[in-house]
Coordinates of C-alpha atoms in Angstrom, one line a residue:
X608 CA 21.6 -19.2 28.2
X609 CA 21.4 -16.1 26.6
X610 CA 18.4 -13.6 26.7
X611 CA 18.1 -13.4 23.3
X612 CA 17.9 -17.9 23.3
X613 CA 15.3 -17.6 25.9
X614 CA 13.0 -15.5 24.0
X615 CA 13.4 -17.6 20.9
X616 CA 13.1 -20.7 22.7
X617 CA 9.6 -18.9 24.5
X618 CA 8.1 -18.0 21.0
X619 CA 8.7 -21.5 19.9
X620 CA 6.6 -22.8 22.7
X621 CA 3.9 -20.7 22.1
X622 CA 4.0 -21.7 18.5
X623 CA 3.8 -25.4 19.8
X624 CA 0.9 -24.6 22.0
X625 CA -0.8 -22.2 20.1
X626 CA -0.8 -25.0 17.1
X627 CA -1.1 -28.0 18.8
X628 CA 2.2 -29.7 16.6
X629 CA 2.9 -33.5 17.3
X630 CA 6.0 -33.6 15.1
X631 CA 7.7 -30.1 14.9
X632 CA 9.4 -29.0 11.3
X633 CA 11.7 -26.4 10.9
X634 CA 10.0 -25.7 7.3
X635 CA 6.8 -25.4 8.4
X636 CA 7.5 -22.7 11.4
X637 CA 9.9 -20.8 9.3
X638 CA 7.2 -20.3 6.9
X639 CA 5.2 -19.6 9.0
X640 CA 6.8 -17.2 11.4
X641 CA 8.9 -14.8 8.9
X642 CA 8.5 -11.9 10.7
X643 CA 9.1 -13.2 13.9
X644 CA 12.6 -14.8 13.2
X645 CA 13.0 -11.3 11.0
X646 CA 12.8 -9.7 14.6
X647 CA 15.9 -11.2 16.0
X648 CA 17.8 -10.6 12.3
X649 CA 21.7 -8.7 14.3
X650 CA 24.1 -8.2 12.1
X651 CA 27.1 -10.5 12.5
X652 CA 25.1 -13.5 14.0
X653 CA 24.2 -16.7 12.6
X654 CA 20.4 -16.4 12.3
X655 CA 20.2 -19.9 10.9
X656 CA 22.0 -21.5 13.4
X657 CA 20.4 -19.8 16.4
X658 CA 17.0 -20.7 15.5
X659 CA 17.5 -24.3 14.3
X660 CA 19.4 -25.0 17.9
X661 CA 16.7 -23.5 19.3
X662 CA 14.1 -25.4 17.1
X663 CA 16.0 -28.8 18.2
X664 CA 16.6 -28.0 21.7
X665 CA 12.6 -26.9 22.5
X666 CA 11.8 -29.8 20.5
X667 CA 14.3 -32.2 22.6
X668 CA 13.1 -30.8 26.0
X669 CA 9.1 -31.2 24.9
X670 CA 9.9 -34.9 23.4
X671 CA 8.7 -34.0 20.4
X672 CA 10.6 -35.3 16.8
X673 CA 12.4 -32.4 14.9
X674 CA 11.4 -33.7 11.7
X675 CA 13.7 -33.5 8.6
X676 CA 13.1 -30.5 6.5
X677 CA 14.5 -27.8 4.4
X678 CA 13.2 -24.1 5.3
X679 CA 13.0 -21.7 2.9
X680 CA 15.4 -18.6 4.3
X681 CA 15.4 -16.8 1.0
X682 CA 13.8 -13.9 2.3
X683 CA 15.2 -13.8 5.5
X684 CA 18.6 -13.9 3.9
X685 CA 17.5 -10.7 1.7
X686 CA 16.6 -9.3 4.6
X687 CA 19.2 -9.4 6.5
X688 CA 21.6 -8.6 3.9
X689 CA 20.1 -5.5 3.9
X690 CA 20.4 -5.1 7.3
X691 CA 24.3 -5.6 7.5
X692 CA 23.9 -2.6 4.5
X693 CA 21.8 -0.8 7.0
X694 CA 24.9 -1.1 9.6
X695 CA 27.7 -0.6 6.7
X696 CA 25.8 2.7 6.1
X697 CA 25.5 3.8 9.4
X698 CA 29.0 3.4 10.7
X699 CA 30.0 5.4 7.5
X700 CA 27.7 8.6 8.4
X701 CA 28.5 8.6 12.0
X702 CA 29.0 12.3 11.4
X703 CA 25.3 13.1 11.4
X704 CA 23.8 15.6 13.9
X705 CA 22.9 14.6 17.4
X706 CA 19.7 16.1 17.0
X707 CA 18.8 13.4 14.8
X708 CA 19.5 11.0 17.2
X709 CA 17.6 12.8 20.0
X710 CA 14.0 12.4 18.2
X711 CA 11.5 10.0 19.6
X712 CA 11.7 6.5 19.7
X713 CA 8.4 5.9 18.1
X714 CA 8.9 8.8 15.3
X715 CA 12.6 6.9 14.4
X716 CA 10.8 3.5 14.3
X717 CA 8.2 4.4 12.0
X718 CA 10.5 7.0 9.7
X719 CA 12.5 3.8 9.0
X720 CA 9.3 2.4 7.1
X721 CA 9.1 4.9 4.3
X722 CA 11.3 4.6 1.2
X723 CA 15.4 5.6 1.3
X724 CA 14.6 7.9 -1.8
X725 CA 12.4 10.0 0.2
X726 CA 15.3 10.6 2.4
X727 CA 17.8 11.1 -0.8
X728 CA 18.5 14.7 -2.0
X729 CA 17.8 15.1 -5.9
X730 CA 20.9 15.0 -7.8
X731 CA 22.2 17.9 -10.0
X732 CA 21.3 15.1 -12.8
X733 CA 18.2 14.6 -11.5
X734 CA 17.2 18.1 -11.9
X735 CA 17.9 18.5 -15.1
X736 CA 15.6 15.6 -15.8
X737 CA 12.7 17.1 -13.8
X738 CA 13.7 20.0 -16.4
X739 CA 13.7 18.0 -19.5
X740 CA 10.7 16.4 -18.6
X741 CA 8.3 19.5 -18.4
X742 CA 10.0 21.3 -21.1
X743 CA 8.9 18.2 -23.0
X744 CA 5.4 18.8 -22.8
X745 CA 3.1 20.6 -24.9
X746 CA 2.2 24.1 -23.4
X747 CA -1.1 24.4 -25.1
X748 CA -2.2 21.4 -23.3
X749 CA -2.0 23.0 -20.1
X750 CA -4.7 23.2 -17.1
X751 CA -6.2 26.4 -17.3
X752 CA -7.6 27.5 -14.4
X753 CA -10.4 30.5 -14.3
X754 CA -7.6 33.5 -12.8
X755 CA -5.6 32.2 -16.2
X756 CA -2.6 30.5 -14.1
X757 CA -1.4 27.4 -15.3
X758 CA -1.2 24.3 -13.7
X759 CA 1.7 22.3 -15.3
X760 CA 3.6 26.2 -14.9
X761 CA 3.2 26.4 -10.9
X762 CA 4.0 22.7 -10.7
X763 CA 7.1 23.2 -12.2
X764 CA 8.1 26.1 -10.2
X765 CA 8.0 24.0 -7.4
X766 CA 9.5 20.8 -8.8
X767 CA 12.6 23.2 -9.6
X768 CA 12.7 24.5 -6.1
X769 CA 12.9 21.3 -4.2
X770 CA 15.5 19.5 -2.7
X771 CA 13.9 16.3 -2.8
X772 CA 11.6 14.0 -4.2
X773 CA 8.1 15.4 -4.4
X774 CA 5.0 13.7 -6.5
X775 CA 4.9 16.7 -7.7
X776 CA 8.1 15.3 -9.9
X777 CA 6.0 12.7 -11.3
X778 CA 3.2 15.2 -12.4
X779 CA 1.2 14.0 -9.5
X780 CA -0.7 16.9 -7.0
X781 CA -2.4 16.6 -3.9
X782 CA -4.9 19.7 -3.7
X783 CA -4.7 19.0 0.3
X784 CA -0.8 18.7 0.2
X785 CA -0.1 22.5 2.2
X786 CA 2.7 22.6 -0.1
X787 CA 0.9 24.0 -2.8
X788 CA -0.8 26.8 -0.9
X789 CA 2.8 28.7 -1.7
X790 CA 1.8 28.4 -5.4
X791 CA -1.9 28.5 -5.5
X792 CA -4.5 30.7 -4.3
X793 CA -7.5 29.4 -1.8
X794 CA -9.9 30.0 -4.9
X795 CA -7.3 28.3 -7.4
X796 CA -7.2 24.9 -5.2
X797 CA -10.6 24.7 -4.2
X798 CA -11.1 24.8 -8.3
X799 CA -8.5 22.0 -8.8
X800 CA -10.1 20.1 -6.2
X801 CA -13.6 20.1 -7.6
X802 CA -13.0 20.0 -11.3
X803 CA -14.7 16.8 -12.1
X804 CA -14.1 15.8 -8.7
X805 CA -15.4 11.7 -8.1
X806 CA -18.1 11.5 -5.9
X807 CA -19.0 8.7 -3.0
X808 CA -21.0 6.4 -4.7
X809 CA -24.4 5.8 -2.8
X810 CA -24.7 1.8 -1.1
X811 CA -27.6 0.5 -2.9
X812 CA -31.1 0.7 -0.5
X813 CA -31.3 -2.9 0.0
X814 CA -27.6 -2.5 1.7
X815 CA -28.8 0.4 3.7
X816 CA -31.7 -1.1 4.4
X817 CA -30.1 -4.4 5.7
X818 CA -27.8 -1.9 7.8
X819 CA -30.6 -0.4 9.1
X820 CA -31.1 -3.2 11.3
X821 CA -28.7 -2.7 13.5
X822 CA -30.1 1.2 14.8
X823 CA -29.9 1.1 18.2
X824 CA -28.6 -1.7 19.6
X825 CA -26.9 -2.0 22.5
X826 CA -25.1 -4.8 22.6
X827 CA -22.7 -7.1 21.2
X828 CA -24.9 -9.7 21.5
X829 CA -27.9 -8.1 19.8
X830 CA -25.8 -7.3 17.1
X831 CA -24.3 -10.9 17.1
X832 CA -28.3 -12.3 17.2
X833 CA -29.5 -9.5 14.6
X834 CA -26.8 -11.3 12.5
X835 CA -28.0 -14.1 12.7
X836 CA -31.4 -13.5 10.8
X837 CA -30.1 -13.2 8.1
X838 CA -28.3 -15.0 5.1
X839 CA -28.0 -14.6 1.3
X840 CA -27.2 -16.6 -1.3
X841 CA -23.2 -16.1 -2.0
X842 CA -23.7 -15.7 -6.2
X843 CA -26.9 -14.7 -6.9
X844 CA -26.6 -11.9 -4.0
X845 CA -23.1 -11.8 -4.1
X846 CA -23.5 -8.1 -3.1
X847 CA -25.4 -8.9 0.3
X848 CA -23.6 -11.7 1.5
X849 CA -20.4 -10.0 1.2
X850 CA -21.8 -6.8 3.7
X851 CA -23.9 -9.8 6.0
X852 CA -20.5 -11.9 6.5
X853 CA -18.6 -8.4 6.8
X854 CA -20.9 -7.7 10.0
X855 CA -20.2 -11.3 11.5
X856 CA -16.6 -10.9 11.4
X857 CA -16.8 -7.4 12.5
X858 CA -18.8 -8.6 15.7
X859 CA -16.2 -12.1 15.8
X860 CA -13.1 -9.8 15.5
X861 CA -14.6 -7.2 18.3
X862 CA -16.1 -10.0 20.7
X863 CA -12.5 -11.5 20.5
X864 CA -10.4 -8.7 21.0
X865 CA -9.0 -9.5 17.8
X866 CA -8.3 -5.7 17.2
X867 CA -6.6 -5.7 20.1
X868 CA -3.6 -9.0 19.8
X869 CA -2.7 -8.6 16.4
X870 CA 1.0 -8.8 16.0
X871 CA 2.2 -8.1 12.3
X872 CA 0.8 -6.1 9.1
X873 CA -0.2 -9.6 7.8
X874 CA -2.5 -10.4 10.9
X875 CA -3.8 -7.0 10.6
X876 CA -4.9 -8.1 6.4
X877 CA -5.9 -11.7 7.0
X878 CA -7.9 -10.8 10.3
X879 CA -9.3 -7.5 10.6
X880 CA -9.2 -5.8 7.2
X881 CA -10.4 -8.8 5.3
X882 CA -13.4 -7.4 4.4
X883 CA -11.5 -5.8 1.2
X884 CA -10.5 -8.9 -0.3
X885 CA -13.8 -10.4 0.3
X886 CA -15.6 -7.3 -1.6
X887 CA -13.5 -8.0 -4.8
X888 CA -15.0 -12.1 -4.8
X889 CA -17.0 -11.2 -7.4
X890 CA -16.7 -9.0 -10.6
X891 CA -14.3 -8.5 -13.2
X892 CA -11.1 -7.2 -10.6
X893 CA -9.5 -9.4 -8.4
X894 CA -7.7 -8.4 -4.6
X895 CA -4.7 -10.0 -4.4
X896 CA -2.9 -10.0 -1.3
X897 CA 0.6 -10.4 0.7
X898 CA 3.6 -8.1 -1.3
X899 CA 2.8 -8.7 -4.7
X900 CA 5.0 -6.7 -7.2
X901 CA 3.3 -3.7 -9.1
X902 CA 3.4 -5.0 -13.1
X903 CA 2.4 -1.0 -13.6
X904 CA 5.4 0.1 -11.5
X905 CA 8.1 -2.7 -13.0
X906 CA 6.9 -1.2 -16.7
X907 CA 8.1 2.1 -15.5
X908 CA 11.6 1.2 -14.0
X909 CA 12.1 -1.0 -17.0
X910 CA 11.5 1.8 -19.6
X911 CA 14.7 2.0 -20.6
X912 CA 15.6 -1.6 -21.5
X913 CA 16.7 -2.6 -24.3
X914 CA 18.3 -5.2 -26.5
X915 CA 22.7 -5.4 -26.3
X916 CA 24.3 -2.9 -28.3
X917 CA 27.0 -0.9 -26.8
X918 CA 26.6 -2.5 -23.5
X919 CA 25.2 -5.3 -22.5
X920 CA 21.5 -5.7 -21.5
X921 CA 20.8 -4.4 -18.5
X922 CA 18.9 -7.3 -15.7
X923 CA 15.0 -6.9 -15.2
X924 CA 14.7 -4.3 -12.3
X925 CA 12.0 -5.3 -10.0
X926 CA 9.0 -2.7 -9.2
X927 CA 7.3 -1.7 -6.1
X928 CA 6.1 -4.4 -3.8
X929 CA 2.6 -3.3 -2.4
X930 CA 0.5 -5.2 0.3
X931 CA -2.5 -5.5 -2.2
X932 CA -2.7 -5.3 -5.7
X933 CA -6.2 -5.0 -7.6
X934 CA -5.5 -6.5 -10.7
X935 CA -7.3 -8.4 -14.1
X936 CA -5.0 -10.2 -16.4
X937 CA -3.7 -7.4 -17.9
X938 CA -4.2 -4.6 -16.1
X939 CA -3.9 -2.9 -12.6
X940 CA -6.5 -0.2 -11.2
X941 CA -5.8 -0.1 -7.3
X942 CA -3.2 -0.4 -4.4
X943 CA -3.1 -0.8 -0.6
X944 CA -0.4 -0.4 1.4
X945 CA -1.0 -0.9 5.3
X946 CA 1.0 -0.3 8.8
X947 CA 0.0 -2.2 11.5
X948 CA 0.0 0.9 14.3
X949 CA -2.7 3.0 14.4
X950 CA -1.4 6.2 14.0
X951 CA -2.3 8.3 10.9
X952 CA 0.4 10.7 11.7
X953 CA 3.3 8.1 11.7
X954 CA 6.4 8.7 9.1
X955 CA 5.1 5.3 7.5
X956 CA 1.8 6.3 6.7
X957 CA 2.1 9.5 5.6
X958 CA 4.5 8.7 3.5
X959 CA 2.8 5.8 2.3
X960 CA -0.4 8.4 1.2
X961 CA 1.8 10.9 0.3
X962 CA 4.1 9.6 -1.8
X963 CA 4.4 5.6 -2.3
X964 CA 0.7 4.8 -3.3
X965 CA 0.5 8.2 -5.6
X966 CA 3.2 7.2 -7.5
X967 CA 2.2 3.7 -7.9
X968 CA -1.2 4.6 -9.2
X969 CA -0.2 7.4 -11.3
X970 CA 1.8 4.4 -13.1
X971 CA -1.0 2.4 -13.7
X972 CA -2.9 5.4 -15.0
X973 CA 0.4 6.0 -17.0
X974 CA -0.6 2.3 -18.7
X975 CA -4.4 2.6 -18.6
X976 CA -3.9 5.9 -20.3
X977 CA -2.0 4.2 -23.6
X978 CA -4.7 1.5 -23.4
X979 CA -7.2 3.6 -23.6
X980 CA -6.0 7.4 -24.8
X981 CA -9.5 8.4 -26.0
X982 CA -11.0 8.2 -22.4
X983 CA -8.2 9.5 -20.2
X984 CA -10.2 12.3 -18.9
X985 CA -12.6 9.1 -17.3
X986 CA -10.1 6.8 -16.3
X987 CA -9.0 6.2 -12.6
X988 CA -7.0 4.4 -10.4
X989 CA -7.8 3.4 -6.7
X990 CA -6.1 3.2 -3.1
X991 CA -6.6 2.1 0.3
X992 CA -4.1 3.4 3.2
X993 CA -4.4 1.6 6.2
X994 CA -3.3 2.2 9.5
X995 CA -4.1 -0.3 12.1
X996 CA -7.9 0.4 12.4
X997 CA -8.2 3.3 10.0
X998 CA -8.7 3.5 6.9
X999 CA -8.2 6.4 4.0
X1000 CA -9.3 5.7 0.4
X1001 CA -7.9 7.3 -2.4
X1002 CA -8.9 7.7 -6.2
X1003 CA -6.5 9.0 -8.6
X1004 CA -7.6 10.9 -11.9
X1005 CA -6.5 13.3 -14.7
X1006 CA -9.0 16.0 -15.0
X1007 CA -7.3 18.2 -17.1
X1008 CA -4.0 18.8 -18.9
X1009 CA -1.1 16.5 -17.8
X1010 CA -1.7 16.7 -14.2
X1011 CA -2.7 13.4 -12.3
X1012 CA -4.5 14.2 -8.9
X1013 CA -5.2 13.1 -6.1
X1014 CA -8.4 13.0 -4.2
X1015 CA -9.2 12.0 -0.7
X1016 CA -11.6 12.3 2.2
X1017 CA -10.3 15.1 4.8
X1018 CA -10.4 12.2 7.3
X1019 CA -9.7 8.9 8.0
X1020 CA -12.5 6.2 8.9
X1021 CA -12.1 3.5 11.3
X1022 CA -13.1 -0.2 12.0
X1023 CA -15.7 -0.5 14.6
X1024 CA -14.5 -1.0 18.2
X1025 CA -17.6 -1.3 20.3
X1026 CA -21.2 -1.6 20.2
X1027 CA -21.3 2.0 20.6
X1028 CA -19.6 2.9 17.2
X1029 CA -20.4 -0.5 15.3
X1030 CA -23.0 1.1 12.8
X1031 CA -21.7 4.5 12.2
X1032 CA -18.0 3.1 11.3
X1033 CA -19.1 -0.2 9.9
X1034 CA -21.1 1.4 7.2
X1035 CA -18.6 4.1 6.6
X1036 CA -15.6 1.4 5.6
X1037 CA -18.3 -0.6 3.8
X1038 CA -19.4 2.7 1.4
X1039 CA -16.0 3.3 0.9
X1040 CA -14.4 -0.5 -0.2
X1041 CA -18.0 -1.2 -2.0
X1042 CA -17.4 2.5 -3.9
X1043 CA -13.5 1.6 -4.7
X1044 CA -15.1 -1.8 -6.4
X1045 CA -18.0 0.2 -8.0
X1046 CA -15.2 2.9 -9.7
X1047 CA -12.8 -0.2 -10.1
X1048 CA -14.9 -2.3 -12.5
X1049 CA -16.9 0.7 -14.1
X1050 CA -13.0 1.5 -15.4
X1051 CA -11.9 -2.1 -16.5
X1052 CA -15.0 -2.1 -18.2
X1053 CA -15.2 1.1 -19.9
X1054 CA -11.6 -0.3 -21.7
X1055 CA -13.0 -3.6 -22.8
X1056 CA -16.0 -1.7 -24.5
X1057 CA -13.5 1.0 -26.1
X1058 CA -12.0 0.2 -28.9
X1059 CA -9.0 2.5 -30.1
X1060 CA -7.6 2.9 -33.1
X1061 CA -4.8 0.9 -34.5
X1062 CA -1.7 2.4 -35.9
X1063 CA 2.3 1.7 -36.1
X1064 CA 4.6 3.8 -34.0
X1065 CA 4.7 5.2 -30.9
X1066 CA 2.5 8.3 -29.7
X1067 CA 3.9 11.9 -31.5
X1068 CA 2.4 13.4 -28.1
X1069 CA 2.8 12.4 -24.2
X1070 CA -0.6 11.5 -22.9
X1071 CA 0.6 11.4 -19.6
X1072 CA 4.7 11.3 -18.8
X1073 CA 6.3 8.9 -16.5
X1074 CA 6.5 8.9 -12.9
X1075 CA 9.9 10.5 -11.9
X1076 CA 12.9 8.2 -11.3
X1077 CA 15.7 9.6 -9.1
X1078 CA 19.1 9.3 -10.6
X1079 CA 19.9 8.1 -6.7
X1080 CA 17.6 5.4 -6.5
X1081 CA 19.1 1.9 -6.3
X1082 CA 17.8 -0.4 -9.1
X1083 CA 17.1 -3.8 -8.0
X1084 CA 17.1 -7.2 -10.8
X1085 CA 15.6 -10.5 -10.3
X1086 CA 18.7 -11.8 -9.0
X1087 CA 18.8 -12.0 -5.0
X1088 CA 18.7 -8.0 -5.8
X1089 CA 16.6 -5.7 -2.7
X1090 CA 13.6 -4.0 -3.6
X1091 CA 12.6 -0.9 -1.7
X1092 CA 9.5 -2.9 -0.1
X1093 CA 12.3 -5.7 1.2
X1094 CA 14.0 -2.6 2.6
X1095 CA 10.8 -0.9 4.1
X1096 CA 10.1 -4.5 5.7
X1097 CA 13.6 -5.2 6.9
X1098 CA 13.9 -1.8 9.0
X1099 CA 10.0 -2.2 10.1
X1100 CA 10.4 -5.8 11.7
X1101 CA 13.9 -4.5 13.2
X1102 CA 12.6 -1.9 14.8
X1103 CA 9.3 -3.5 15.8
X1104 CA 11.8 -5.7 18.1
X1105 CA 13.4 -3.1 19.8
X1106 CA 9.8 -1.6 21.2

């Protein structure tokens, strides 16, 4: 028997165990186990085939039925497609530098999360877009700032200069980004940073007061029994019960070591950083979890679609995938993308806050902007980045001219751990989600109580331009087609099995 058989054959008896399964069916523990069977995904093997011997052969030696079933392997087989790509790639560009290969085995794991077109150089086509794009916009529209430099000029200085994809092509700036300090004085940031900077919303007294409970104790247990003395009503103090139930499963999850045994991004969601969906029960903006496509970002790739002429339509291109979308029917105001290590300085999330979330909220900015033109200077877009147990929050906003920026804490925060750090970190992610709902429904309904005028045609002006799209990027349709999140997932569960 093979070592890679026995390990399959081992996870399927925990699965049995852990469950407690009478009659075994290969539907249900494919569904249930995607990233586990994504693991084993080699190139050249029949995945299929492995597990379901495996599935019968545990089954036969437990005496349990393998009942009849059909799994779903749709995304598996999108995975490893891409994986077999992965390989194609590879053995084409065996050239590259040793060096490369000589970097870290943690640093090369985690650098195989971010997105292919971070790694892409920019085209001689692509920069001539960046060009065309800024040359597009209206100069007397510009960010001023007091010394008289402007903004959109220094931005495009550097846009021109680099050799790849920056947010910086999409309009997009990071005052904290050291990149900019080679175009900006001290002063001239600190003045970008602050212009009608968002502030931290304070938690209402009754929270802090309920919080305030907690002071100095020193125990889980008089935590756990603090807990339970209290209880609110889950609509009519929606509010309360949503920070009360936060603490119990903050105590459950530490008194069970949950923080510890998680094994995949969706454990990390469903178990520890739960508390964000909860928040987002009530109000007019839903949380919806588990890679769910960006409508904002699928607008944005789709731009240029049009009816058959010349050629023939062109398929649907699929936007980015994120792992939570805050959404209402029409419109989207918030991301969150998460990596199940904590590690704030892995390739994966600081490429994730750097450059996939910014880009995805600067296109629903782009959208909430032509909803609602007359109150662009108020609008704003939310995201979470989370790694393991930390937590960053971002808000997105367009102070002035046609610059989108970014605003962050200088620090991550972090899910309690202990009794000795429960209040100080439990009420610092609470302020933080409870402040991303606050600015999240004060924005949806701002728009609902604007009303714009109505005219035929398209804008004369750009409000705000599009994100950049490389000229390198793959486009992806509807049709068994890869998005970059099925490629970010692919080369994350493969290299999670190798560690």
């Amino acid at each position: 028997m093979s070592t890679i058989t026995t390990a399959i054959e081992q996870e399927i008896s925990k699965y049995i165990q852990k469950n407690d399964i009478q009659k075994l069916k290969a539907a249900d523990f494919v569904s249930s186990n995607q990233h586990l069977i994504a693991k084993s995904l080699t190139p050249g093997q029949n995945f299929k085939e492995i597990w379901m011997g495996c599935l019968a052969k545990v089954a036969n030696d437990r005496g349990l039925k393998l009942e009849k079933s059909r799994p779903d392997w749709s995304l598996l087989d999108i995975l490893y497609e891409k994986l077999v790509q992965n390989e194609e790639y590879t053995s084409k560009n065996s050239t590259s530098s040793k060096s490369q290969t000589n970097c870290s085995n943690n640093d090369s794991n985690d650098s195989n999360n971010s997105n292919n077109s971070n790694k892409t150089k920019l085209s001689k086509q692509d920069i001539e877009n960046i060009e065309n794009m800024f040359k597009s916009l209206n100069p007397q529209k510009f960010w001023k700032l007091s010394s008289g430099t402007l903004v959109e000029e220094q931005m495009k200085k550097f846009a021109l200069t680099c050799s790849h994809e920056h947010p910086c092509h999409s309009m997009i700036m990071d005052p904290q980004d050291s990149n900019w300090k080679n175009y900006f004085t001290d002063e001239e940031l600190f003045e970008i940073e602050r212009e009608g900077e968002p502030k931290f919303c304070q938690l209402p007294v009754k929270m802090n007061q309920y919080l305030d409970n907690y002071k100095n104790l020193t125990s889980l247990d008089d935590i756990w029994t603090e807990n339970t003395k209290h209880s609110f009503h889950p609509i009519e103090q929606a509010d309360m019960n949503w920070l009360d139930s936060s603490v119990a499963r903050a105590v459950d999850i530490i008194m069970k070591n949950i923080h510890k045994n998680y094994e995949t991004e969706a454990d990390l969601m469903k178990r520890v950083w739960v508390l964000i969906d909860c928040c987002f029960d009530d109000g007019g903006v839903d949380a919806i979890s588990g890679e769910y496509v960006s409508k904002a970002t699928t607008a944005r790739v789709n731009t240029d679609r049009s009816i058959a002429a010349i050629k023939a339509m062109s398929r649907r291109k699929i936007g980015t995938k994120t792992d939570m979308l805050f959404t209402t029917e029409f419109l989207e105001l918030g991301t969150c993308e998460a990596g199940k290590v904590t590690d704030i300085n892995n390739t994966k999330t600081i490429y994730e806050a750097g450059m996939k979330i910014p880009k995805t909220l600067k296109d629903m900015m782009y959208l909430l902007a032509n909803e609602c033109p007359s109150q662009l200077r108020q609008l704003k877009t939310c995201g979470f980045v989370i790694s393991g147990l930390s937590i960053l929050p971002l808000i997105m906003d367009s102070p002035k001219g046609y610059i989108c920026r970014i605003n962050r804490p200088s620090r991550f925060f972090h899910h309690p751990t202990d009794q000795f750090d429960f209040l100080k970190n439990m009420r610092s992610i609470v302020r933080i989600i409870y402040n991303a709902k606050i600015v999240m429904n004060d924005v949806n309904r701002m728009i609902n109580e604007t009303e714009e005028e109505l005219e035929f045609g398209s804008h004369a002006d750009v409000i705000l331009p599009l994100s950049f799209i490389p000229e390198t990027s793959p486009t992806f349709s509807k049709k068994r087609k890869l998005t970059s999140a099925d490629s970010e997932q692919v080369t994350s569960v493969t290299t999670t099995a190798t560690t």
